[in-house]
Short mmCIF file of C-alpha atoms and ligand atoms in Angstrom, two decimals:
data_model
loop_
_atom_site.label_atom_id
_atom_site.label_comp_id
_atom_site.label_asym_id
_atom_site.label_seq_id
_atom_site.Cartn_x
_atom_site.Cartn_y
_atom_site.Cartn_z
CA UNK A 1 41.15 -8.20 -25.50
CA UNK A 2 39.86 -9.28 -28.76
CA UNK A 3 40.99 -11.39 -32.02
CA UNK A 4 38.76 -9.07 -34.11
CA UNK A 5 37.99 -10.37 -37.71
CA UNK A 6 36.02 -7.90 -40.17
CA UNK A 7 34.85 -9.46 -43.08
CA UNK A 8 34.84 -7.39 -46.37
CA UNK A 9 37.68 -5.35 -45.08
CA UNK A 10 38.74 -4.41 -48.67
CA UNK A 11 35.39 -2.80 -49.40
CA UNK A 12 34.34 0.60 -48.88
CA UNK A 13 33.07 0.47 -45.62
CA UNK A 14 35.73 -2.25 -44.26
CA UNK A 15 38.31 -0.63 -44.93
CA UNK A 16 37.05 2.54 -43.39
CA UNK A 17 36.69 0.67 -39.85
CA UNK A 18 39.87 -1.30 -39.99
CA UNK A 19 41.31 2.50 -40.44
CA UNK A 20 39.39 3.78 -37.71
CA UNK A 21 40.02 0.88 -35.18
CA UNK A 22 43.55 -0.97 -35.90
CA UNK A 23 45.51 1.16 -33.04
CA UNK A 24 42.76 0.55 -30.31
CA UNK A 25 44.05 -0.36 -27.47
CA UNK A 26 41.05 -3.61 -26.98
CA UNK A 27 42.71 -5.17 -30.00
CA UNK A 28 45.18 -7.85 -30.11
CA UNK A 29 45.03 -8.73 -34.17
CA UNK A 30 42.78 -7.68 -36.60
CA UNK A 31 41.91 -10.23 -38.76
CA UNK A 32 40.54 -8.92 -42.46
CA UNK A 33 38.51 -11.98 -44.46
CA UNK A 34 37.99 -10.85 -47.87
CA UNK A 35 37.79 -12.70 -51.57
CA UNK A 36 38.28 -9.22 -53.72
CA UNK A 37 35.66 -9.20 -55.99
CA UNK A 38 35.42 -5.96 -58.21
CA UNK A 39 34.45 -3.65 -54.69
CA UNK A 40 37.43 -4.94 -53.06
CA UNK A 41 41.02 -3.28 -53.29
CA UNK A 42 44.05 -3.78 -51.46
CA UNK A 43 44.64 -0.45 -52.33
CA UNK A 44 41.88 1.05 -49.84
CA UNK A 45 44.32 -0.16 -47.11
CA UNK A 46 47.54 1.56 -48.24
CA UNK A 47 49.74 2.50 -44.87
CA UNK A 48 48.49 -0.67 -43.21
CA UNK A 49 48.09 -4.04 -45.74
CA UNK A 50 51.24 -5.68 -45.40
CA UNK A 51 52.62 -3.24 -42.86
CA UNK A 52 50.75 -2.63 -39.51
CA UNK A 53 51.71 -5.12 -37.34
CA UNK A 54 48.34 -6.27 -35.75
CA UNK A 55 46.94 -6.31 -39.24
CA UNK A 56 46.23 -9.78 -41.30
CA UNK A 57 45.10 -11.09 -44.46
CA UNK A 58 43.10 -13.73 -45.55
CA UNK A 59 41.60 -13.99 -48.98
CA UNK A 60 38.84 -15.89 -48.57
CA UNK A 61 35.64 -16.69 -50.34
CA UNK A 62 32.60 -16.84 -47.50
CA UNK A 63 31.47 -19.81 -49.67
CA UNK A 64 33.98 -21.83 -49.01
CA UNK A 65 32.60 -23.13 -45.60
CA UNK A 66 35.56 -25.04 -44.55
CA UNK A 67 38.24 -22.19 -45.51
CA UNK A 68 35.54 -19.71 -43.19
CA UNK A 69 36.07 -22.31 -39.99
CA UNK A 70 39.70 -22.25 -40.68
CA UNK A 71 40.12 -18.68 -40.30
CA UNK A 72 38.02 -18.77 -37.44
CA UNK A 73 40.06 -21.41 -35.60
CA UNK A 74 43.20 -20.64 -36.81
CA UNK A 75 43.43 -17.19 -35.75
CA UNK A 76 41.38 -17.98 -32.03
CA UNK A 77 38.88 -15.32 -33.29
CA UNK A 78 36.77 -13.71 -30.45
CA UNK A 79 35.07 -11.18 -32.05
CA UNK A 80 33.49 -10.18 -35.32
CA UNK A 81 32.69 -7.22 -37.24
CA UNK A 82 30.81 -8.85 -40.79
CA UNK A 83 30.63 -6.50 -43.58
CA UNK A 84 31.29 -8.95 -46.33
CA UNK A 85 28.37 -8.64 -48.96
CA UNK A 86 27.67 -7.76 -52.49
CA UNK A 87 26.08 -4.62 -51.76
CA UNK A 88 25.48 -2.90 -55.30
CA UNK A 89 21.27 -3.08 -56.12
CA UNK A 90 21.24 -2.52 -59.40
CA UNK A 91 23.70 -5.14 -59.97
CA UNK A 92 21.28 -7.65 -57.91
CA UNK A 93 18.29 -6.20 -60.43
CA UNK A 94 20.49 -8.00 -63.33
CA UNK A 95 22.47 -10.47 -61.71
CA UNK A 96 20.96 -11.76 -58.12
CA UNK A 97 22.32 -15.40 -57.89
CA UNK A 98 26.10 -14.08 -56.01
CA UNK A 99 23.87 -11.91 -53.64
CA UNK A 100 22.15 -15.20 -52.65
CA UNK A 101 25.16 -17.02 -51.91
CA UNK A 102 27.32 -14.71 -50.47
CA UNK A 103 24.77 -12.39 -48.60
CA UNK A 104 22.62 -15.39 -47.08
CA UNK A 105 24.58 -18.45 -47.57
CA UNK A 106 28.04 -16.92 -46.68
CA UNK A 107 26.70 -15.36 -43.39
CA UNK A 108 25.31 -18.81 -42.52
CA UNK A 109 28.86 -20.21 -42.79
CA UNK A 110 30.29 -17.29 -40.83
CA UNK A 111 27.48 -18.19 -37.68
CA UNK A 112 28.29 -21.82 -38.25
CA UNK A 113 31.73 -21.34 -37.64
CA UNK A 114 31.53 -18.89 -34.69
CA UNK A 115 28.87 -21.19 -33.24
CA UNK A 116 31.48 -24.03 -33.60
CA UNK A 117 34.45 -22.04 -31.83
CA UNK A 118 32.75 -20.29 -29.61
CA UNK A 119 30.86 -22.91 -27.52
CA UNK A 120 32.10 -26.44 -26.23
CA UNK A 121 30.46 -28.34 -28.56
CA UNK A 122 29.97 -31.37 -25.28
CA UNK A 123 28.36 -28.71 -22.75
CA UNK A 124 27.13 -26.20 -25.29
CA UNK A 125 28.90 -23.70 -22.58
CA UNK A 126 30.17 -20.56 -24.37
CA UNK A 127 34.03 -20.74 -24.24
CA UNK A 128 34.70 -17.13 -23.37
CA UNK A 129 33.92 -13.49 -24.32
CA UNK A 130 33.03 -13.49 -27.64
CA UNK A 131 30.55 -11.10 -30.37
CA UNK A 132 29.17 -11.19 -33.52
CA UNK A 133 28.10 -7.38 -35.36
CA UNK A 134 26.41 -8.36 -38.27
CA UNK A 135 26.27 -5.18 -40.29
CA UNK A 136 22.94 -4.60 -42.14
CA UNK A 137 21.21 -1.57 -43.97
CA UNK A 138 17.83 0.70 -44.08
CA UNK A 139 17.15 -0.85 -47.20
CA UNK A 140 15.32 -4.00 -45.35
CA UNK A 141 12.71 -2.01 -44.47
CA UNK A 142 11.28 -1.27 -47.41
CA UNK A 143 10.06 2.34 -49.06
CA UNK A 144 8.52 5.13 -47.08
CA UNK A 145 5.69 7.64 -47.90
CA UNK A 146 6.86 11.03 -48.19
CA UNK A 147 5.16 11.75 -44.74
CA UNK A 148 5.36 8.10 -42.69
CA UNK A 149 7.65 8.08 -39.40
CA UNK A 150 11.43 7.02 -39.96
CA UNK A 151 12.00 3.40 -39.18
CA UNK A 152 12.34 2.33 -35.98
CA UNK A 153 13.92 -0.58 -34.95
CA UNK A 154 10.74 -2.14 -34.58
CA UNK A 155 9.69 -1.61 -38.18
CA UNK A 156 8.74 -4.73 -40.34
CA UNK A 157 11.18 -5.97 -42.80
CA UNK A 158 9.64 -5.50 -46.41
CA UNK A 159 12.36 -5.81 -48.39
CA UNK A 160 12.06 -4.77 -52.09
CA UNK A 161 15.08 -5.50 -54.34
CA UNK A 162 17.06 -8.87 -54.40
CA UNK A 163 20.03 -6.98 -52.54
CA UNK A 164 17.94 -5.84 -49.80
CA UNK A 165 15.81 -8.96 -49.33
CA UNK A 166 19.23 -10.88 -49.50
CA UNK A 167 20.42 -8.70 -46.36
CA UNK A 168 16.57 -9.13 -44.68
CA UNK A 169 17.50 -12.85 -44.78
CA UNK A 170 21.06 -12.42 -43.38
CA UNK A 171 19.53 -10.49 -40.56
CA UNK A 172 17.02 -13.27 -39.64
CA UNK A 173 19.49 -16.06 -39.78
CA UNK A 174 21.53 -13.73 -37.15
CA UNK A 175 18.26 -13.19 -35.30
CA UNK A 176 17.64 -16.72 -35.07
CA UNK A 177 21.67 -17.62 -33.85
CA UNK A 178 21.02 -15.73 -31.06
CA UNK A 179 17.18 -16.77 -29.84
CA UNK A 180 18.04 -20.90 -30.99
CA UNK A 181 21.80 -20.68 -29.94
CA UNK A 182 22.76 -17.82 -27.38
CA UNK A 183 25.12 -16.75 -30.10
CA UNK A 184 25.96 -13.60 -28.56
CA UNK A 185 25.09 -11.56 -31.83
CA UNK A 186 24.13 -7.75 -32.01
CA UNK A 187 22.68 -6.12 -35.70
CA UNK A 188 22.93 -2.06 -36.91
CA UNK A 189 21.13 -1.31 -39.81
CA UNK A 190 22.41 1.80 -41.78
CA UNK A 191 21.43 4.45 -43.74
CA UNK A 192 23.17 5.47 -47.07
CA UNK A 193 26.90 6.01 -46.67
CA UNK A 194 29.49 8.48 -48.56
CA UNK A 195 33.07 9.30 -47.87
CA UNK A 196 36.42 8.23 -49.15
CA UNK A 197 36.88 5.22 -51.27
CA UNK A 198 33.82 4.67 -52.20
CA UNK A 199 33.72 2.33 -55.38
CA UNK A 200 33.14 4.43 -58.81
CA UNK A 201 29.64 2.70 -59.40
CA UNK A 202 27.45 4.19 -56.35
CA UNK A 203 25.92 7.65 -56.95
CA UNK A 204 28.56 10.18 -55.21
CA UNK A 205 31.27 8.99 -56.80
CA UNK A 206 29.79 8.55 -59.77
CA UNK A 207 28.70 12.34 -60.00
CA UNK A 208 31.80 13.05 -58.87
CA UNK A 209 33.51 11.34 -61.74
CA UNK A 210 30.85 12.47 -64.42
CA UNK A 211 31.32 16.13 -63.34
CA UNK A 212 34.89 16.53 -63.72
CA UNK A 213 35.01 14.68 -67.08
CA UNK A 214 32.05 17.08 -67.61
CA UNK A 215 30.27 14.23 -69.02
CA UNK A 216 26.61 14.00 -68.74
CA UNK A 217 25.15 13.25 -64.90
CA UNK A 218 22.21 10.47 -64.79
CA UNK A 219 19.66 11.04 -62.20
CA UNK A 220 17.37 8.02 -61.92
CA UNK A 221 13.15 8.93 -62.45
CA UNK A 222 12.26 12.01 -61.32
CA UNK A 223 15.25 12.70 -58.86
CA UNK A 224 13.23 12.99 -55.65
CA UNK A 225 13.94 9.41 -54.55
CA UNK A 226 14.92 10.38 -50.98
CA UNK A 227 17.64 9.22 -48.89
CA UNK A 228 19.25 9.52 -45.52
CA UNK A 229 22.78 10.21 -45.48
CA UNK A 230 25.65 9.41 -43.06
CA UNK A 231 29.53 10.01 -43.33
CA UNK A 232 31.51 6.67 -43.18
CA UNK A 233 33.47 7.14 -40.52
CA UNK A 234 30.61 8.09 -37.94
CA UNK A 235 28.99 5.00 -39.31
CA UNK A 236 32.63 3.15 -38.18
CA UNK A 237 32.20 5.09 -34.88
CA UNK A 238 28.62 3.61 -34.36
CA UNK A 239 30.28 0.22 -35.18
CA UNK A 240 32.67 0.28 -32.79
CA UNK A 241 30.28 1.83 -30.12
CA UNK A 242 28.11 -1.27 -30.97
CA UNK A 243 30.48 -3.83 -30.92
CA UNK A 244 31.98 -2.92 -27.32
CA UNK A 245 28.66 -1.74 -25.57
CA UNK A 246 25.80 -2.52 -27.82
CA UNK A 247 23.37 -5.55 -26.20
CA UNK A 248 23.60 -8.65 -27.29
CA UNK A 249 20.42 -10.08 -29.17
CA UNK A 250 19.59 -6.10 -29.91
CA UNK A 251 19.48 -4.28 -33.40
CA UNK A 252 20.50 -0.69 -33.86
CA UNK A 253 19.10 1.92 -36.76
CA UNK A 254 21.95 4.36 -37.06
CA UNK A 255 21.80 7.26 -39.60
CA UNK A 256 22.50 10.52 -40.39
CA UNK A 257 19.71 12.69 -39.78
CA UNK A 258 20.20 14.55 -43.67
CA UNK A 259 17.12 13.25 -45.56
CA UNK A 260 17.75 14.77 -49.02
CA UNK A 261 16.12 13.80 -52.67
CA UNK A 262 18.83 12.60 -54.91
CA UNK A 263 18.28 15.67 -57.56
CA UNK A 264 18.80 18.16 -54.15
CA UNK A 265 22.35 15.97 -53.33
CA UNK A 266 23.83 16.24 -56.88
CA UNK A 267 23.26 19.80 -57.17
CA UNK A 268 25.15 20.63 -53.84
CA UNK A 269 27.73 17.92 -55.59
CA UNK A 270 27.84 20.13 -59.01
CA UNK A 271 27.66 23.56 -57.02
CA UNK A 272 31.27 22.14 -54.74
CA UNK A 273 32.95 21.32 -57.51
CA UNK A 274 32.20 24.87 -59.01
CA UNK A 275 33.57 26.13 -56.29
CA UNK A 276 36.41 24.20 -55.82
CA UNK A 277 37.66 23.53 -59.45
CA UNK A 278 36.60 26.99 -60.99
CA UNK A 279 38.96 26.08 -63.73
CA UNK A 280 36.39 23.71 -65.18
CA UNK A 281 34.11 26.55 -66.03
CA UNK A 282 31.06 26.30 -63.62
CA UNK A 283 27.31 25.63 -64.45
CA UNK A 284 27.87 21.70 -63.79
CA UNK A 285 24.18 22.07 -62.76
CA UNK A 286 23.83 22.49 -66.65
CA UNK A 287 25.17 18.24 -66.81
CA UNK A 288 22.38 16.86 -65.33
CA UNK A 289 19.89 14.60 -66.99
CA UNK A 290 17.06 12.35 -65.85
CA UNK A 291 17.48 8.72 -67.02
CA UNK A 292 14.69 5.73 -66.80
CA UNK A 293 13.93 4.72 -62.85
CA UNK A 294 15.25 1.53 -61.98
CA UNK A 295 12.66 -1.23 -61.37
CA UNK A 296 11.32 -1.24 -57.99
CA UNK A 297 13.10 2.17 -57.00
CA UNK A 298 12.41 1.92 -53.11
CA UNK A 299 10.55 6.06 -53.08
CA UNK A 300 11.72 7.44 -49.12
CA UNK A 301 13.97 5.83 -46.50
CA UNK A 302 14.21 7.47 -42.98
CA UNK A 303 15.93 6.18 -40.03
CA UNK A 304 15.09 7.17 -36.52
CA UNK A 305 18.36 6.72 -34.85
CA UNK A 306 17.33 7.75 -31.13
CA UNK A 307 18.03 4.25 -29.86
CA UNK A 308 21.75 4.52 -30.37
CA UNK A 309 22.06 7.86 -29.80
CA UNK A 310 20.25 7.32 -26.05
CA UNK A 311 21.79 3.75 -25.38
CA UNK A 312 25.44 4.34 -26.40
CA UNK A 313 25.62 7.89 -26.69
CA UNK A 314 26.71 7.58 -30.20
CA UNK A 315 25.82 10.55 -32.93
CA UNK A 316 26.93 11.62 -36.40
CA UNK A 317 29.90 13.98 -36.13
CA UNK A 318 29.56 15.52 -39.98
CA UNK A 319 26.79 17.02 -41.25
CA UNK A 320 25.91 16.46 -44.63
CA UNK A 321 27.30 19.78 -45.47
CA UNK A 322 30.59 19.08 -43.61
CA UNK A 323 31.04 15.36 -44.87
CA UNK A 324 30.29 16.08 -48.49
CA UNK A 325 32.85 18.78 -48.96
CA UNK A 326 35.83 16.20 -47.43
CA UNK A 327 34.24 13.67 -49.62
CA UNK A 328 34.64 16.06 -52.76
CA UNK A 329 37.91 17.24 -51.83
CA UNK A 330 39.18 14.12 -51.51
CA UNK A 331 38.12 12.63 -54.65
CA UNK A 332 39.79 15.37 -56.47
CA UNK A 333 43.13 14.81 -54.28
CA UNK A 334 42.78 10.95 -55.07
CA UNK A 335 42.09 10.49 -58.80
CA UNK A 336 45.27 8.48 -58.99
CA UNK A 337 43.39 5.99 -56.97
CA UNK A 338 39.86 6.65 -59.07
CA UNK A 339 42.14 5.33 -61.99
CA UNK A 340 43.74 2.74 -60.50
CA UNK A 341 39.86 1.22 -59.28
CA UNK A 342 38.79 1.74 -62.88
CA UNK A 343 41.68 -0.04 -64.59
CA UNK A 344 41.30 -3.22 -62.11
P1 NAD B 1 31.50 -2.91 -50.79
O1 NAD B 1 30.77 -3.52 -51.94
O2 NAD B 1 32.29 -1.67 -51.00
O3 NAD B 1 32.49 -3.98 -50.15
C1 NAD B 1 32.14 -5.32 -49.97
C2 NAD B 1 33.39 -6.13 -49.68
O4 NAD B 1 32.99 -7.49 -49.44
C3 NAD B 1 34.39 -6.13 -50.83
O5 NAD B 1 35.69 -5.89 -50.34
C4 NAD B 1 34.28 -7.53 -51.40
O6 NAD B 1 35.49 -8.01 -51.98
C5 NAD B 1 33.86 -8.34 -50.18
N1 NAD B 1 33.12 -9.56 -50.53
C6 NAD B 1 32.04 -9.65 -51.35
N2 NAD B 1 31.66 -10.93 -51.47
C7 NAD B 1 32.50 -11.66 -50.70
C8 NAD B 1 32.60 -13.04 -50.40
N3 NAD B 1 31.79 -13.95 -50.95
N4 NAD B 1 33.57 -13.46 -49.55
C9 NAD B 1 34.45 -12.57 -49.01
N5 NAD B 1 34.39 -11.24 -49.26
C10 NAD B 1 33.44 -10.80 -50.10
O7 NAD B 1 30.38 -2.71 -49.68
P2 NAD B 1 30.23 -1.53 -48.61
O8 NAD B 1 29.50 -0.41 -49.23
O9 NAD B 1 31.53 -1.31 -47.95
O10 NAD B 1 29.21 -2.22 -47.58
C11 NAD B 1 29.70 -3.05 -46.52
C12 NAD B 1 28.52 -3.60 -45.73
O11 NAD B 1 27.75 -2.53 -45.21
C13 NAD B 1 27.56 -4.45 -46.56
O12 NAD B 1 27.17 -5.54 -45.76
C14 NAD B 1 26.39 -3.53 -46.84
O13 NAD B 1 25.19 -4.26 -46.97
C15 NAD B 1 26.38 -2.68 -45.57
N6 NAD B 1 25.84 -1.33 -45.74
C16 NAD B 1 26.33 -0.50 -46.74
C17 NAD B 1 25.82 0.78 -46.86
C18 NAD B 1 26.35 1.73 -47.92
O14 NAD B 1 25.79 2.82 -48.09
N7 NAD B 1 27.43 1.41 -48.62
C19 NAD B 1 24.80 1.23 -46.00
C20 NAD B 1 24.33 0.37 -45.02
C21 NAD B 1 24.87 -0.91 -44.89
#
C-alpha cells in the first residue's frame, strides 16, 4: 500500500496522473505538493480537489527545505511520483534563475527528505517499501540529425537550453541518490506531451487558441524542428507502470512513436478545426506565419522506447491522429477553462 505524494500535481501533467491513479486500489492517500506558480491551477483538479477522499493538499514551495521534510514526515510518505518543475524553455531562455532553484535545488530537498524518512538514520537500514520516480524529459539529450538513431537510454546527456540542462542536473543528483545512498529511485524521460489542460503558452494550445480567434499562428524558424509526440495519459500509464514494476536504479525513454516537424503538426491542428468548427470559415492553413527561431532551437528529438515497451509491457494507446482530435475537441468543449487560465 502506498502514501503516494506527486509533486506538481496542479500542472499539466500532475494533474493528469492524479486523475488517472486516485481510485487505484495500491493507494492509501495521495498526497499532491504543489506552490501554484502561473502552470499550476486548482482548477485542473475539478471533481477531486477538496472532494475525493484519499486526495490532499499541500501548497508548498520545493525551496522551502524544511516545509518539503514536513510533508514527507507528516503524511508517512512511501512513495513518490516528482513532477514539480518549471518546465517552459523559452521562459528559461529569458529568465533561468527559478529553473535553477526549483528544478535542481528543489529535487535535492525532495531526495534529502526521502533519504531522511526512508532509512534509520543509526543503521542506515531502509525502513520499509519505499520509491522515488523522478520524472524527466527527451530534452536532456540534446538535438538529433535528421538521420541519427532515436535516443536510447544509454545516450549521453547534452543538454542545450537552461530548462533542459536544469532537468540533466536533476537526473544526476537522482542518479547519484541511488549509487551513494541505495535510495531506491527509478527515472523516465519523455517525449513531448499534448492532451487536456495543457497551459495556453506551449505550442498545441497555443495554435489552438490562435486559430479560433483566427489570429495569426507563429511557427518558430523554418517549421521543421521535429518532435516526438505522446498523449498525456499514456505518458500517466507509463508512470504508473514505472512506479509499480519499473527497476530501481533504472531509467526509462518512453515516447510516442509520431515524429512530426512542427509546420506538419499545426497544419493537421488548422485542417481539425476546419473540420470541426466549419462555422469559422476554413483555410486556417491561410494563419500561419514563420516567426524568428528561438536561440539554441534543439533541430530533431527521437526516442526509442523499446525498453519499456519489452520490460513492462507498456505502449502508447493514441496515435497521434487519435490523441490530437480528443485534444482539439476538448479545447473547444473547455474554453470556459482556457479563460479562466488566462485571467489568473
Ligand atoms: P507544468 O509547468 O504544467 O506544471 C508544473 C507544476 O509544478 C505546476 O503545477 C507548478 O505550480 C509546480 N511547481 C513549479 N515550481 C514549483 C516549486 N518550486 N514547488 C512546488 N511546485 C512547483 O509542467 P508539465 O508540463 O506538467 O511537466 C511536468 C513534469 O514533466 C516536469 O518535470 C517536466 O520536466 C516533465 N516533462 C514534461 C513534458 C511535456 O511535454 N510537458 C515532457 C517530458 C517531461
Amino acid at each position: 500500500m502506498m502514501n503516494l505524494l506527486i509533486t506538481g500535481g496542479a500542472g499539466f501533467i500532475g494533474s493528469s496522473l492524479i486523475r488517472h491513479v486516485i481510485d487505484r486500489s495500491e493507494i492509501t492517500k495521495l498526497v499532491n505538493l504543489d506552490c501554484l506558480t502561473y502552470a499550476g491551477h486548482l482548477e485542473n483538479l475539478d471533481g477531486i480537489h477538496g472532494i475525493h477522499p484519499r486526495y490532499l493538499f499541500e501548497q508548498v514551495d520545493l525551496r522551502d527545505k524544511v516545509e518539503v521534510l514536513r510533508v514527507i514526515r507528516q503524511h508517512d510518505i512511501t512513495h513518490v511520483m516528482h513532477l514539480a518543475a518549471e518546465s517552459h524553455v523559452d521562459r528559461s531562455i529569458t529568465g533561468p534563475g527559478d529553473f535553477i532553484t526549483t528544478n535542481i535545488n528543489g529535487t535535492f530537498h525532495l531526495l534529502e527528505a526521502c533519504r531522511a524518512h526512508w532509512f534509520d538514520q543509526a543503521s542506515g537500514i531502509q525502513n520499509g517499501a519505499s520509491k522515488f520516480l523522478h520524472v524527466s524529459t527527451d530534452e536532456v539529450f540534446g538535438s538529433l540529425g535528421p538521420h541519427d538513431p532515436a535516443f536510447t537510454e544509454t545516450s549521453a546527456c547534452t543538454p542545450n537550453s537552461p530548462y533542459s540542462a536544469s532537468k540533466a542536473a536533476s537526473d544526476m543528483l537522482v542518479r547519484s541518490y541511488h549509487h551513494t545512498y541505495d535510495l531506491p529511485a527509478v527515472t523516465t524521460r519523455c517525449s513531448n506531451n499534448y492532451g487536456p489542460y495543457q497551459f495556453p503558452e506551449k505550442l498545441i494550445p497555443v495554435v489552438i487558441q490562435s486559430v479560433l480567434a483566427r489570429e495569426p499562428v507563429p511557427i518558430y524558424g523554418d517549421g521543421m524542428n521535429v518532435r516526438d509526440w505522446l498523449y498525456v495519459g499514456d505518458h500517466c500509464e507509463a508512470l504508473w507502470s514505472v512506479l509499480t514494476s519499473g527497476k530501481v536504479g533504472e531509467t526509462y525513454n518512453i515516447g510516442g512513436r509520431s515524429e512530426l516537424a512542427n509546420v506538419h503538426l499545426v497544419q493537421m491542428i488548422c485542417d481539425l478545426i476546419d473540420e470541426l468548427k466549419p462555422e469559422l470559415g476554413g483555410h486556417s492553413r491561410s494563419l500561419l506565419g514563420f516567426v524568428p527561431d528561438r536561440p539554441g532551437h534543439d533541430r530533431r528529438y527521437a526516442m526509442d522506447a523499446t525498453k519499456i515497451s519489452v520490460e513492462l509491457g507498456w505502449n502508447p494507446a493514441h496515435t497521434l491522429e487519435t490523441g490530437l482530435r480528443e485534444t482539439v475537441v476538448w479545447y473547444l468543449q473547455h474554453q470556459g477553462w482556457v479563460e479562466s487560465i488566462a485571467r489568473g
